[in-house]
Short mmCIF file of C-alpha atoms in Angstrom, two decimals:
data_model
loop_
_atom_site.label_atom_id
_atom_site.label_comp_id
_atom_site.label_asym_id
_atom_site.label_seq_id
_atom_site.Cartn_x
_atom_site.Cartn_y
_atom_site.Cartn_z
CA UNK A 1 -12.63 4.84 -36.02
CA UNK A 2 -15.15 7.61 -35.64
CA UNK A 3 -18.90 7.80 -34.99
CA UNK A 4 -19.80 7.20 -38.63
CA UNK A 5 -17.54 4.18 -39.13
CA UNK A 6 -18.58 2.70 -35.77
CA UNK A 7 -22.22 2.88 -36.81
CA UNK A 8 -21.43 1.39 -40.25
CA UNK A 9 -19.51 -1.50 -38.71
CA UNK A 10 -22.27 -2.27 -36.24
CA UNK A 11 -24.94 -2.09 -38.95
CA UNK A 12 -23.16 -4.71 -41.06
CA UNK A 13 -24.04 -7.28 -38.40
CA UNK A 14 -27.51 -6.45 -37.05
CA UNK A 15 -27.13 -8.21 -33.66
CA UNK A 16 -24.16 -5.94 -32.96
CA UNK A 17 -26.44 -2.90 -32.90
CA UNK A 18 -27.09 -3.71 -29.24
CA UNK A 19 -23.65 -2.19 -28.60
CA UNK A 20 -25.16 1.22 -29.33
CA UNK A 21 -26.88 0.91 -25.93
CA UNK A 22 -23.56 0.60 -24.10
CA UNK A 23 -22.06 3.73 -22.50
CA UNK A 24 -18.76 3.57 -24.40
CA UNK A 25 -20.39 3.16 -27.80
CA UNK A 26 -22.99 5.83 -27.01
CA UNK A 27 -20.19 8.18 -26.02
CA UNK A 28 -18.45 7.68 -29.37
CA UNK A 29 -21.66 8.06 -31.39
CA UNK A 30 -22.65 11.22 -29.46
CA UNK A 31 -19.13 12.70 -29.66
CA UNK A 32 -18.89 12.70 -25.87
CA UNK A 33 -15.69 10.60 -25.71
CA UNK A 34 -12.34 11.02 -27.41
CA UNK A 35 -11.70 8.62 -30.28
CA UNK A 36 -8.76 7.06 -28.45
CA UNK A 37 -8.38 6.37 -24.78
CA UNK A 38 -5.10 5.49 -23.16
CA UNK A 39 -2.75 2.84 -24.40
CA UNK A 40 -1.87 0.85 -21.38
CA UNK A 41 -0.97 -2.78 -21.33
CA UNK A 42 -2.39 -3.58 -24.76
CA UNK A 43 -0.13 -1.04 -26.37
CA UNK A 44 2.88 -2.27 -24.41
CA UNK A 45 2.14 -5.90 -25.34
CA UNK A 46 1.95 -4.90 -29.01
CA UNK A 47 5.33 -3.18 -28.70
CA UNK A 48 6.74 -6.29 -27.00
CA UNK A 49 5.67 -8.37 -29.97
CA UNK A 50 6.89 -5.95 -32.62
CA UNK A 51 10.21 -5.29 -30.90
CA UNK A 52 10.65 -8.96 -29.90
CA UNK A 53 11.03 -8.17 -26.22
CA UNK A 54 10.50 -10.63 -23.37
CA UNK A 55 9.35 -8.27 -20.62
CA UNK A 56 6.80 -5.48 -20.46
CA UNK A 57 9.35 -3.23 -18.76
CA UNK A 58 11.45 -3.22 -21.91
CA UNK A 59 8.71 -1.45 -23.86
CA UNK A 60 7.12 0.90 -21.34
CA UNK A 61 8.36 3.85 -19.35
CA UNK A 62 8.84 2.86 -15.74
CA UNK A 63 11.07 3.76 -12.83
CA UNK A 64 13.14 0.75 -11.84
CA UNK A 65 15.18 0.53 -8.64
CA UNK A 66 18.93 0.27 -9.20
CA UNK A 67 19.00 -3.39 -8.17
CA UNK A 68 16.53 -4.29 -10.92
CA UNK A 69 18.44 -2.30 -13.52
CA UNK A 70 21.56 -4.31 -12.70
CA UNK A 71 19.70 -7.64 -12.77
CA UNK A 72 18.46 -8.09 -16.32
CA UNK A 73 17.51 -11.74 -16.90
CA UNK A 74 15.23 -10.63 -19.75
CA UNK A 75 18.16 -10.23 -22.11
CA UNK A 76 18.73 -13.98 -22.29
CA UNK A 77 15.00 -14.48 -23.01
CA UNK A 78 14.61 -11.78 -25.66
CA UNK A 79 13.20 -13.25 -28.84
CA UNK A 80 15.26 -13.12 -32.01
#
């Protein structure tokens, strides 16, 4: 996605052009924002699905206390 493709996509459905008034969309069109921002929970949830994991902590970098590392109930719930 870049400014040109964003504009093209919005123009294919005229009512969607209202999005060009929103700060995020304006920022993309005016090259004021990077073309990707963060990753966060959406990215982690996608990884959970692709890797067939049951818990967000299995797909993201976190610091777990020792007691949680030893207690791993997620393994019995991991999708196969």
